[in-house]
Every structure is written in structure tokens, then in C-alpha cells.
Coordinates of C-alpha atoms and ligand atoms in Angstrom, one line a residue:
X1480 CA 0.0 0.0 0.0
X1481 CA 3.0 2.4 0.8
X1482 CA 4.2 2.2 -3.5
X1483 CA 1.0 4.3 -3.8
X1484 CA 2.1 7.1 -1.6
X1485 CA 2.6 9.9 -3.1
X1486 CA 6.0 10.6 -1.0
X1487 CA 6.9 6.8 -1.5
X1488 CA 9.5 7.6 -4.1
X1489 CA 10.9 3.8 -4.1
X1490 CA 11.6 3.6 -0.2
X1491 CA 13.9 -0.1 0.7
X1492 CA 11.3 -0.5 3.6
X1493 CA 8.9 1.0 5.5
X1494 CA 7.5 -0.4 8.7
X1495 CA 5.1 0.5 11.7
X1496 CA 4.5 -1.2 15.3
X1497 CA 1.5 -0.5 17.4
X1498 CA 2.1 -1.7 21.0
X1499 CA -0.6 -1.6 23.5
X1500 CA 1.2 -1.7 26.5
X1501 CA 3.6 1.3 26.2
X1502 CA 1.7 3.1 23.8
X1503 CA 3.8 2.9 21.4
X1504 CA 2.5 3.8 17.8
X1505 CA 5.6 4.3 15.3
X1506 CA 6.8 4.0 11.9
X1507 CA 10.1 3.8 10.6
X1508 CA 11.8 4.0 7.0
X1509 CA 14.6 3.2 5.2
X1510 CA 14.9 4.8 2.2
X1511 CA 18.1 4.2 0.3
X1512 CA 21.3 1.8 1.9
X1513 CA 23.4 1.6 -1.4
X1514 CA 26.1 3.8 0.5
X1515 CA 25.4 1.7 4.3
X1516 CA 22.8 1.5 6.8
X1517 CA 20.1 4.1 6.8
X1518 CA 20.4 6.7 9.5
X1519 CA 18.4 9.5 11.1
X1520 CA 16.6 11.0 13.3
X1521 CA 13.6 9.8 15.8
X1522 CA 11.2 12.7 15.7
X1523 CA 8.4 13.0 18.2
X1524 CA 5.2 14.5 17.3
X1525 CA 1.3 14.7 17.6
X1526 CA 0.5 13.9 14.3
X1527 CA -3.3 15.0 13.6
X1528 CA -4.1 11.5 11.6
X1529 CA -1.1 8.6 11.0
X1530 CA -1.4 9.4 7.3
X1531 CA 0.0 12.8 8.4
X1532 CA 3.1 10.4 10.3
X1533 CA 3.3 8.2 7.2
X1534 CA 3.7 11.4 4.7
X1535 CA 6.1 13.1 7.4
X1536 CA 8.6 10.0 7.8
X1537 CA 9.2 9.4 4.1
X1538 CA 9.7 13.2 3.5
X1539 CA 12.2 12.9 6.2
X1540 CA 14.1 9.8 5.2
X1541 CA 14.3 10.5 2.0
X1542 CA 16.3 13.9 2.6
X1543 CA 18.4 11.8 4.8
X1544 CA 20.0 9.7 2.0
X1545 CA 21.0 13.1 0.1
X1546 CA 22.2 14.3 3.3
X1547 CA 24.3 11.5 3.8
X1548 CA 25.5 11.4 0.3
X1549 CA 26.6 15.1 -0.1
X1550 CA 28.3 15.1 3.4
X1551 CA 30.0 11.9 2.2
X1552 CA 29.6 9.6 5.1
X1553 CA 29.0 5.7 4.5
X1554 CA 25.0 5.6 5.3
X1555 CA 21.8 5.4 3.6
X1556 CA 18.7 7.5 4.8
X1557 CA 16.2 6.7 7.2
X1558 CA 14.0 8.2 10.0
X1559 CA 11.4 7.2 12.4
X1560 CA 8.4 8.8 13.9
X1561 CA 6.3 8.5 17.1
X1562 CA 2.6 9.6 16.8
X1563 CA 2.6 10.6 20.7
X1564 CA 2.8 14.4 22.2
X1565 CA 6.7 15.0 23.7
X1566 CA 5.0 16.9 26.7
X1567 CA 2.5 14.4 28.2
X1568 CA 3.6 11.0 26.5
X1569 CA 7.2 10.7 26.6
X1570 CA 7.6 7.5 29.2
X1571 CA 10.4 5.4 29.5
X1572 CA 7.9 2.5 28.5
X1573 CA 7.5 3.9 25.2
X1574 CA 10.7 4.8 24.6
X1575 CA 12.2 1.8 25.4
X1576 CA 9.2 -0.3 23.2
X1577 CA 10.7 2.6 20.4
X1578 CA 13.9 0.9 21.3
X1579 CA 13.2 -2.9 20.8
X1580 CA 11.5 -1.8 17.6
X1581 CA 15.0 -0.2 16.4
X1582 CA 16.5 -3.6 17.5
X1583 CA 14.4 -6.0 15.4
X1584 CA 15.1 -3.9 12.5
X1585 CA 19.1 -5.2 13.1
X1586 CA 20.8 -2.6 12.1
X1587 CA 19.0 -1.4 8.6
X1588 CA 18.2 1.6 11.0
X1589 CA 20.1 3.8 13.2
X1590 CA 18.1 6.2 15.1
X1591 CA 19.1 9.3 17.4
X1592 CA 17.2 12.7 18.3
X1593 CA 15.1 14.9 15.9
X1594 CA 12.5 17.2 17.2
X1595 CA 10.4 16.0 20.2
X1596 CA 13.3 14.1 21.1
X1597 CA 16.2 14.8 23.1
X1598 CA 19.7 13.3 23.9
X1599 CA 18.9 11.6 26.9
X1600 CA 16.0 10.0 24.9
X1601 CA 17.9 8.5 22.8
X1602 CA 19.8 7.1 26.0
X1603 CA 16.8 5.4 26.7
X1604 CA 16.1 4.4 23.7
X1605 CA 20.1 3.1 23.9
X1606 CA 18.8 0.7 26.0
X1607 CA 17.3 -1.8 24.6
X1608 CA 19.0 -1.5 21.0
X1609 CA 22.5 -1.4 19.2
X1610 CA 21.3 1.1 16.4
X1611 CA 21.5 4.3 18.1
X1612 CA 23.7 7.1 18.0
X1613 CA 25.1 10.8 19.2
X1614 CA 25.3 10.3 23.1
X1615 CA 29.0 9.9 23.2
X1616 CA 29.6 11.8 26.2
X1617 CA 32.9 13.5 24.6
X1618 CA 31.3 14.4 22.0
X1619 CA 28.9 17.0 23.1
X1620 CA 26.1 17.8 21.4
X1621 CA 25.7 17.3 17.7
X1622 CA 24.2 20.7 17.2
X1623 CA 27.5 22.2 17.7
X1624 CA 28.7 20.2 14.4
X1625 CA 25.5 21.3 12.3
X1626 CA 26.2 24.9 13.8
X1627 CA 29.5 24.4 12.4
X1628 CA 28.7 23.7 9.0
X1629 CA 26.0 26.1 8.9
X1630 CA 28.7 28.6 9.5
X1631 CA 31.4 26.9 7.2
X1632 CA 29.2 27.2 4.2
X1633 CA 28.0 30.9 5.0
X1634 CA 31.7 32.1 5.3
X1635 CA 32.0 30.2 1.7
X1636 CA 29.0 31.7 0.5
X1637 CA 30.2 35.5 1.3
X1638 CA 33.3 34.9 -0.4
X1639 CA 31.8 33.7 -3.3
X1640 CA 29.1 35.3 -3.6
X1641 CA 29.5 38.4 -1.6
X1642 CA 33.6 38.8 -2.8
X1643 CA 33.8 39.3 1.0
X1644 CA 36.7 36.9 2.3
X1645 CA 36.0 36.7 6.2
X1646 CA 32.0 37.2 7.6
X1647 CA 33.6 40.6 9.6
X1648 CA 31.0 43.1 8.9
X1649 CA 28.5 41.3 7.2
X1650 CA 24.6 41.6 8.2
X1651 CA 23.2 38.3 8.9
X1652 CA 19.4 38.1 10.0
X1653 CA 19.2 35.0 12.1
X1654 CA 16.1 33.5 12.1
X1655 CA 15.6 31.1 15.1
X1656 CA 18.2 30.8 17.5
X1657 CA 17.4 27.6 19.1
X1658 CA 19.7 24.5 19.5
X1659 CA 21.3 25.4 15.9
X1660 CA 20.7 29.0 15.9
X1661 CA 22.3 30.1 19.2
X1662 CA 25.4 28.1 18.6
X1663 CA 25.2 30.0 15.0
X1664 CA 24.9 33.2 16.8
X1665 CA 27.8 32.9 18.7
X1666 CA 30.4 31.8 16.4
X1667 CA 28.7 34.8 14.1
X1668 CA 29.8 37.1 16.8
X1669 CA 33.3 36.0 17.1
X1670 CA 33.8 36.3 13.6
X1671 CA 32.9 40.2 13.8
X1672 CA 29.6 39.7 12.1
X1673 CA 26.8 42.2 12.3
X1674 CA 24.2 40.1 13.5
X1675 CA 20.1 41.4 13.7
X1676 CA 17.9 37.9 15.4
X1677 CA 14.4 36.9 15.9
X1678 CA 12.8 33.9 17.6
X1679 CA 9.1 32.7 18.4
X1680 CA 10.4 32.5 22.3
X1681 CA 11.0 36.2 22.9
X1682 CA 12.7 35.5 25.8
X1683 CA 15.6 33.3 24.2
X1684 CA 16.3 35.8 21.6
X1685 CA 16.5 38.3 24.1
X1686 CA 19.0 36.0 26.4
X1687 CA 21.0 35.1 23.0
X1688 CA 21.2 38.6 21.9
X1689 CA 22.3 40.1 25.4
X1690 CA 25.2 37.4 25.2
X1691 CA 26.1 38.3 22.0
X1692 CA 25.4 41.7 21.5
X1693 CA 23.4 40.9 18.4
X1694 CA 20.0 43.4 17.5
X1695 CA 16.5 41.7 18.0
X1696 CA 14.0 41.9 14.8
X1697 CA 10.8 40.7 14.5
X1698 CA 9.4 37.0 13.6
X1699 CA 7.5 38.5 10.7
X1700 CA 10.5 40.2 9.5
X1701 CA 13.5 39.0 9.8
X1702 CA 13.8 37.3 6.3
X1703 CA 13.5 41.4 4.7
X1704 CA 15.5 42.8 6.5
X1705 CA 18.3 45.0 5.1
X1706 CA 21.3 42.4 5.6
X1707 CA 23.5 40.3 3.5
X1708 CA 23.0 36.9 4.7
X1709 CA 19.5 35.7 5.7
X1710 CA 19.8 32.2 7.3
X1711 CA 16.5 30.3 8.3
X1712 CA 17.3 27.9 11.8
X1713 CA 13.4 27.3 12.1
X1714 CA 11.5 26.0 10.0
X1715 CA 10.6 24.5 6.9
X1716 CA 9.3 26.0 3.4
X1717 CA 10.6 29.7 4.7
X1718 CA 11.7 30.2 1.7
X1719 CA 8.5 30.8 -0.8
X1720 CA 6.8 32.3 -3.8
X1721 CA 5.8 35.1 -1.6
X1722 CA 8.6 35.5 1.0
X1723 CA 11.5 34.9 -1.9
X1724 CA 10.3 38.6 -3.7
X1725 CA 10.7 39.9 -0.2
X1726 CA 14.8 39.0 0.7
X1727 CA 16.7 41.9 0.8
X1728 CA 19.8 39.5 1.6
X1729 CA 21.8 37.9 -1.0
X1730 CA 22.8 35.2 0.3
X1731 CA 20.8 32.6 2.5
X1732 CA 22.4 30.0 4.5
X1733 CA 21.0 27.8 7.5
X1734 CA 20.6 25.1 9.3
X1735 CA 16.5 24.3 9.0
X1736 CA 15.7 21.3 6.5
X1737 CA 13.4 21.4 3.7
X1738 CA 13.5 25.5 3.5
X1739 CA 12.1 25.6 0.0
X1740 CA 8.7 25.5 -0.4
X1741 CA 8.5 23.9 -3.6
X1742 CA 11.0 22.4 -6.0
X1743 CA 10.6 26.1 -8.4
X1744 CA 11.5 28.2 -5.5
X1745 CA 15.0 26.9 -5.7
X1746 CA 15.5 28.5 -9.9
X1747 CA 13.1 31.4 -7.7
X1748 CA 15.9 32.3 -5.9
X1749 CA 18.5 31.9 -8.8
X1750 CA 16.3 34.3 -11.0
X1751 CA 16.5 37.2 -8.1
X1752 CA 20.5 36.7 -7.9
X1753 CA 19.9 35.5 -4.4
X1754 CA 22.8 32.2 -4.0
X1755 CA 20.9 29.8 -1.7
X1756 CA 23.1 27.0 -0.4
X1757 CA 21.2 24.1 -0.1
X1758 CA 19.8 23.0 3.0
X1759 CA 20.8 19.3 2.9
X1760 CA 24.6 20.9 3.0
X1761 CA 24.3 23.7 5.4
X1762 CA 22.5 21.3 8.2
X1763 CA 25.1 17.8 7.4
X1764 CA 27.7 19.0 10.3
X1765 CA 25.2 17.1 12.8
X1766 CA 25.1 13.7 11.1
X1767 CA 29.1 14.3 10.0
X1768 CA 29.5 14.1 13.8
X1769 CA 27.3 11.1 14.6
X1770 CA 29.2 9.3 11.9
X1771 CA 32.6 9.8 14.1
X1772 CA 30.3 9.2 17.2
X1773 CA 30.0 5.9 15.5
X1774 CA 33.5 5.0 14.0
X1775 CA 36.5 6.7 15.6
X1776 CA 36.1 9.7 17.5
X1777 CA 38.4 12.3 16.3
X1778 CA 37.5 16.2 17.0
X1779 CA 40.3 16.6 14.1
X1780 CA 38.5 14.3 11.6
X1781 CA 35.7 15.9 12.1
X1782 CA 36.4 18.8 11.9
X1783 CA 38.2 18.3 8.1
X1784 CA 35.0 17.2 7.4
X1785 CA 33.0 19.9 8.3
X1786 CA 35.3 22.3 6.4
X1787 CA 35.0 20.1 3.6
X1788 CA 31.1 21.0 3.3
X1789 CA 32.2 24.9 2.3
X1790 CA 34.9 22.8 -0.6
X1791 CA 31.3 20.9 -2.1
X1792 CA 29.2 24.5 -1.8
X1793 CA 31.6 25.8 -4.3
X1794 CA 32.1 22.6 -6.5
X1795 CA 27.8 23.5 -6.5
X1796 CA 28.2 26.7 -6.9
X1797 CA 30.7 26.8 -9.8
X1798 CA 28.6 24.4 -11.4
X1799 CA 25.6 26.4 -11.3
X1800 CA 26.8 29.1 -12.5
X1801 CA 28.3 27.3 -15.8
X1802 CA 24.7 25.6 -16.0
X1803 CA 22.3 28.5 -14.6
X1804 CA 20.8 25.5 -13.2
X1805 CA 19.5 26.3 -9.1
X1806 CA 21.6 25.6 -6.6
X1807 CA 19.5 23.0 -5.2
X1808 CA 18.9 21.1 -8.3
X1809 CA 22.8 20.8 -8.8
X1810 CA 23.3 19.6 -4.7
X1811 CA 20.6 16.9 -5.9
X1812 CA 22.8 15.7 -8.7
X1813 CA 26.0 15.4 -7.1
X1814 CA 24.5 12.9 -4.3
X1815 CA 22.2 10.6 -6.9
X1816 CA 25.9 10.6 -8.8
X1817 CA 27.4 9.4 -5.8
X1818 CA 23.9 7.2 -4.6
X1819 CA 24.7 5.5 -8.0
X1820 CA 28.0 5.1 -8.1
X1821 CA 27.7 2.9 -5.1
X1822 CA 24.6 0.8 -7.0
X1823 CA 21.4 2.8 -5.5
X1824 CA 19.3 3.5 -8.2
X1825 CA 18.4 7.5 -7.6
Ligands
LIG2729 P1 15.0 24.1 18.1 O1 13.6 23.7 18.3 O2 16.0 24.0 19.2 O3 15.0 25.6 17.6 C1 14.1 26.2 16.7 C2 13.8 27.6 17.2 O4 13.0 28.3 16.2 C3 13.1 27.7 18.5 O5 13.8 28.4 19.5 C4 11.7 28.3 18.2 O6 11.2 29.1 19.2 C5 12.1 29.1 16.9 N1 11.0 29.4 16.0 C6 9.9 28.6 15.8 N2 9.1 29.3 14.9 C7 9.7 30.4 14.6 C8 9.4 31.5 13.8 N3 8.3 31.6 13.1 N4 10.3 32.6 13.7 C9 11.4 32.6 14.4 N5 11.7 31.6 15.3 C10 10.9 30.5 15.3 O7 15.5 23.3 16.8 P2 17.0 23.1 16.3 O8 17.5 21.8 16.7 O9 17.8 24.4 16.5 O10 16.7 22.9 14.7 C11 16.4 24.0 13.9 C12 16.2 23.6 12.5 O11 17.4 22.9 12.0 C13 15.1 22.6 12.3 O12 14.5 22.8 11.0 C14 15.8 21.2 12.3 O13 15.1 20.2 11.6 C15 17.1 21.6 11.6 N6 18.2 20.8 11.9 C16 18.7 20.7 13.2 C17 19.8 19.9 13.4 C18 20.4 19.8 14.8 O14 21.6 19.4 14.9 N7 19.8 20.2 15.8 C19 20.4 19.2 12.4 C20 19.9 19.3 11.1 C21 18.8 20.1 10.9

């Protein structure tokens, strides 16, 4: 029944547990393991009907296995969801039924934390299966690694784009400054970057700017602001038919996932000169570090391979420029090359 979906788009499994004693009601899918077992994220989430769930996990595990594949790291995509509300019905029962389901699946999925769920989740969920990852306790938290290659590829992005070779002085509107966001903010700051901020919680973005010494904006406008950079660390599909007309940045750079609306928002952006690096890039510093959680731990390693996201935004960039294809398009092309080349058929 899951071929019919409309986001199916050829998933290697999908499967969903219902257990009545912990309450458990989850699904979890593999999408592509040509380059190694799937990995991703648990999110948590009141999903308004389980087709909702179904549409949300496929979405998600599908942008895994381009994630994996432009970062370079040796995994497939996959993600799992939990139809339960992260305030009331988090219980260690659940979690740890979340965990045995993980297990059975015997390795074709790794799991660790997504929205909903948080580190010491996953401990839980550690419990009772192999196939989870990012609570090495030297390894801090993995938002300091996406942070990092949000940051990475912005500095790239200004040089390129911008003909500005450090972020000093540049205008960046920060939108959300959350797990990502505030870590964001603060190497922003140390780089001598002009920073101007908004969040939903006005009393984080007030605590982050005060540390900082960024300038608060509003929710509604941060993405027009006069600045340079504009980089989304909220939500999804931020960047639209009507908000694109809007940006008064040239640049945009973040850390959310999925920030284009639609597929024609990405050539959108190329028409208005605005150089969008592509989401999948930005945001890989997170799984790049789970991927050292996992093998050897090296802070040096990993940080190579963070730098090495800014060395594939120009490889995209220079190509789309040649091509006038959208920066998006090209990121897309480069990981089903390298999907293919290891026999996945993208
Ligand atoms: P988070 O929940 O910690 O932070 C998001 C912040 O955005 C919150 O502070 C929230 O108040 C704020 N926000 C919500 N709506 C807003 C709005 N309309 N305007 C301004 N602010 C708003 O989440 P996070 O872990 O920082 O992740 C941020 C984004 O990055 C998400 O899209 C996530 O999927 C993506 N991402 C995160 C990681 C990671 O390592 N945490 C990795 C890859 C991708």
C-alpha cells in the first residue's frame, strides 16, 4: 500500500509497530542503503491522523540519503516517527518499546534525536538496541557540528558570492536561535559579524542577543531585513513564492531542513541573484559528527569534514553558474551521482 504514496519515491522498507502496553504507535523508514545503513533522526510528534506520520517520515528519510551522500559519510537515509505528544507522553515505556522496535530492524536503522526528542531519549532508547547514535559523552552535542557547517558554508557563500573573504562586517538576520541557531549566533559574533535575530520565544532571543550583542527583529521580519545573509534555523518551506520577492539578503544559508517551499522556488531564488546553499549541506555538520560518534572519534577528523562542506558548496556553486541550473537542483545531482555510483538506483 506504501508504492501508492505519493512521497513513496521507491523507499527499501517501510514499517510501523503498534504496542498496546507502552503506547507505542511508530513507523520507521529506510529509504536508500546503497552507501550503508540508513540513518536518522527519531522525531516526536502529535501527528493530527497517521497518514500525516506516514507522509512526514518518508519526507524525512528521503532527505536523509541526500544528506548522507553530499556530506560523504557511509550511510543510507532513514528516519522514524512517534505519533505521541513529547509533553505528556514521553515515558520510559515507550521509549524503550521505540527501542526494541529499532533492534528487530538489526541494524537497517540507526536512530538518534530529531524534534520531540532529546539526547537523553535516545539514551533510553540506547537501552534496549545497538542502532542508536550521538550520546558519546565526549562528543557534546551534535548541534554544535551542524552549527558548524552552517557557518562553514556561510563564510564560503560571502566569499563567493558576496567577494567578502572573512564574515567581519557582514549583516546576517538569524532567524531562530534555538539549538542550531544560538550556537550560530555565537560563532557569528566571534567572527565580527553584524548580527540582527528573531525567535518565536521572545525571551531566548533576548538572552541570546544580550550574550552576544546581536539586535532583536521581528518573527515577521527578519527574512526582509536589510542584511547580507538571511539564514532560516526554524522552519521549513521559509523560503516561498511570496517570502523569496521579499529578501533583501543575497545570500541565505541555515541550518533548517526542507526551506524551500516547492522544487521552483530553488530556480526562484536563482532568477532574483539570491545564492541559496542548499539545506541538505548547510545542516550535514550534525550527522558528519554522529558518523565519528559511530566510528573513531576524532574532534580533528571531524572537523576536516566539516570544512569540507564549504569545498562541495563551491564545487555546487561553480557548477551552477556554468549551468544557470538552481543551486538545489545541482546539490541533488551530485548525491544521486554518488547514490549511484555505489549501485542505488536515484
Ligand atoms: P529548536 O527547536 O531547538 O530551535 C528552533 C527555534 O526556532 C526555537 O527556538 C523556536 O522558538 C524558533 N521558532 C519557531 N518558529 C519560529 C518563527 N516563526 N520565527 C522565528 N523563530 C521561530 O530546533 P533546532 O535543533 O535548533 O533545529 C532548527 C532547524 O534545523 C530545524 O529545522 C531542524 O530540523 C534543523 N536541523 C537541526 C539539526 C540539529 O543538529 N539540531 C540538524 C539538522 C537540521
Amino acid at each position: 500500500m506504501f508504492q501508492h504514496h505519493p512521497s513513496f519515491a521507491r523507499h527499501k522498507l517501510v514499517t510501523a509497530r503498534h504496542d498496546e502496553a507502552s503506547g507505542l504507535s511508530a513507523i520507521i523508514a529506510v529509504h536508500d542503503d546503497s552507501r550503508g545503513p540508513a540513518i536518522g533522526g527519531c522525531r516526536i510528534s502529535p501527528y493530527a491522523t497517521p497518514d500525516a506520520a506516514l507522509n512526514d517520515v518518508l519526507r524525512l528519510s528521503r532527505g536523509m540519503t541526500y544528506k548522507t551522500a553530499i556530506a560523504d559519510i557511509p550511510y543510507g537515509g532513514g528516519k522514524a516517527v512517534i505519533i505521541a505528544d513529547p509533553r505528556t507522553d514521553k515515558t520510559r515505556a515507550l521509549l524503550e518499546a521505540m527501542g526494541d522496535f529499532v533492534e528487530s530492524l538489526d541494524g537497517a536503522y540507526i536512530t538518534s534525536f530529531d524534534s520531540g526528542s532529546t539526547l537523553d531519549d535516545v539514551r533510553t532508547i540506547g537501552t534496549r538496541t545497538r542502532f542508536s547514535a550521538g550520546t558519546l559523552p565526549e562528543a557534546g552535542d551534535a548541534s554544535q557540528s551542524t552549527a558548524e557547517g552552517v557557518f562553514v558554508c556561510m563564510r564560503a557563500a560571502a566569499e563567493l558570492a558576496l567577494g567578502r573573504p572573512t564574515l567581519e562586517g557582514c549583516r546576517v538576520a538569524v532567524q531562530g536561535v534555538g539549538n542550531v541557531g544560538r550556537r550560530l549566533v555565537r560563532l557569528l559574533a566571534d567572527a565580527g559579524a553584524h548580527i540582527q535575530l528573531a525567535d518565536a520565544n521572545e525571551n531566548l532571543a533576548r538572552a541570546v542577543a544580550a550574550e552576544t550583542g546581536a539586535s532583536l527583529c521581528g518573527v515577521d521580519d527578519v527574512h526582509r531585513i536589510d542584511a547580507d545573509i538571511f539564514s532560516p534555523n526554524a522552519l521549513g518551506a521559509v523560503l516561498n513564492e511570496r517570502s523569496i520577492p521579499e529578501l533583501k539578503a543575497k545570500v541565505v544559508v541555515g541550518g533548517a531542513n526542507n526551506q524551500l517551499a516547492t522544487p521552483a522556488d530553488d530556480l526562484r531564488l536563482r532568477a532574483a541573484g539570491i545564492t541559496y546553499c542548499p539545506d541538505f549541506l548547510a545542516n550535514a555538520g550534525g550527522i558528519v559528527n554522529l558518523h565519528y560518534q559511530r566510528s573513531t572519534w576524532s574532534p580533528a577528523r571531524l572537523g576536516d569534514h566539516i570544512e569540507g562542506l564549504a569545498g562541495t558548496f563551491r564545487e555546487i556553486f561553480e557548477t551552477a553558474a556554468k549551468s544557470g541550473a538552481g543551486m538545489g537542483s545541482v546539490a541533488n545531482a551530485i548525491a544521486e551521482d554518488r547514490i549511484r555510483a555505489a549501485g542505488g538506483q536515484r
